[in-house]
XYZ file of C-alpha atoms in Angstrom:
117
model
C -67.247 40.854 -21.261
C -68.118 44.277 -19.992
C -68.414 47.842 -20.989
C -67.088 51.221 -19.680
C -69.346 53.848 -18.303
C -68.235 57.308 -17.830
C -66.739 57.667 -14.302
C -68.281 54.502 -13.044
C -65.495 51.823 -13.954
C -66.123 48.568 -16.057
C -69.062 46.369 -15.455
C -69.234 42.740 -15.940
C -71.902 39.949 -15.210
C -71.899 36.370 -14.326
C -74.375 33.398 -13.823
C -74.663 30.288 -12.090
C -78.229 28.509 -12.515
C -80.517 31.399 -11.831
C -78.163 33.347 -9.730
C -76.557 36.463 -11.286
C -73.843 38.780 -10.221
C -73.052 42.316 -11.590
C -69.462 43.495 -10.699
C -68.272 47.331 -11.078
C -64.349 47.745 -10.837
C -62.669 50.981 -10.656
C -59.341 52.338 -9.384
C -59.295 52.265 -5.476
C -57.596 50.708 -2.547
C -58.223 46.835 -2.801
C -61.758 46.796 -1.212
C -64.356 44.489 -2.377
C -68.199 44.734 -1.294
C -70.762 42.117 -2.018
C -74.229 43.411 -1.848
C -73.016 46.456 0.136
C -71.204 44.340 2.628
C -67.464 44.198 2.636
C -66.073 40.878 1.660
C -64.206 40.485 5.076
C -67.644 40.336 6.858
C -68.983 37.294 4.595
C -69.575 34.254 6.935
C -68.917 31.410 6.932
C -65.235 31.776 6.430
C -65.162 29.101 3.587
C -67.619 31.103 1.336
C -65.283 34.339 1.836
C -62.221 32.434 0.893
C -63.953 30.895 -2.168
C -65.147 34.417 -3.397
C -61.656 35.902 -2.865
C -59.644 33.175 -5.024
C -59.631 35.530 -8.086
C -58.277 38.181 -5.893
C -55.397 36.032 -4.767
C -54.627 34.963 -8.329
C -54.703 38.610 -9.445
C -52.186 39.442 -6.878
C -51.017 43.073 -7.130
C -53.762 44.081 -9.428
C -56.380 43.310 -6.937
C -54.818 45.741 -4.375
C -55.462 48.806 -6.804
C -58.945 48.512 -7.438
C -62.288 48.576 -5.608
C -65.116 46.118 -6.738
C -68.663 46.277 -5.987
C -70.730 43.149 -6.733
C -74.709 42.878 -6.618
C -75.865 39.185 -6.376
C -79.253 37.821 -6.623
C -81.405 34.756 -7.198
C -80.709 31.067 -6.630
C -79.113 29.808 -3.298
C -76.247 31.097 -1.375
C -73.615 28.776 -3.032
C -74.856 29.493 -6.754
C -74.522 33.358 -5.503
C -71.000 32.770 -4.313
C -69.932 31.163 -7.672
C -71.542 34.044 -9.719
C -69.886 36.606 -7.533
C -66.504 35.005 -7.695
C -66.816 34.769 -11.576
C -68.019 38.489 -11.801
C -64.925 39.548 -9.785
C -62.633 37.300 -12.031
C -64.024 38.745 -15.206
C -63.845 42.294 -13.936
C -60.288 41.876 -12.768
C -59.288 40.408 -16.324
C -61.246 43.231 -17.917
C -59.512 46.038 -16.167
C -56.119 44.762 -16.409
C -56.426 43.621 -20.106
C -53.560 41.147 -19.330
C -53.482 37.840 -21.189
C -51.460 36.589 -18.707
C -54.051 36.950 -15.718
C -56.773 35.499 -18.084
C -54.596 32.370 -18.559
C -53.796 32.103 -15.036
C -57.533 32.225 -14.144
C -58.276 29.745 -16.965
C -55.517 27.338 -15.698
C -56.686 27.504 -12.058
C -60.442 27.030 -12.841
C -62.062 27.588 -16.143
C -65.393 28.213 -14.420
C -64.070 31.770 -13.093
C -64.357 33.067 -16.803
C -67.005 30.758 -18.397
C -70.658 31.121 -17.092
C -72.809 28.340 -16.320
C -74.897 27.316 -19.435
C -77.974 26.324 -17.595
């Protein structure tokens, strides 16, 4: 899923069609950036809510970390799916919690499983 870099946090990646996202997670104050923009500034609102679903599922864990996501390729919706998946994978990897992993899989399997195209 991911690997540790000295001082950089944990890296994860996700894909949807030709869109790909890389997320870096490290201890912090609960902020999320998508392509150097805070998640709260992403428009339209439904897209912001869609991307933030793993943060809601993770609950308290999400408030203790900062996540930076770089997304490229494909259309805006595929990028949103890839970013959402990268965030979910990063949270599971960081927390090392089987309970969180099972919650994510139960909610939506596509959070942790990449598109096979």
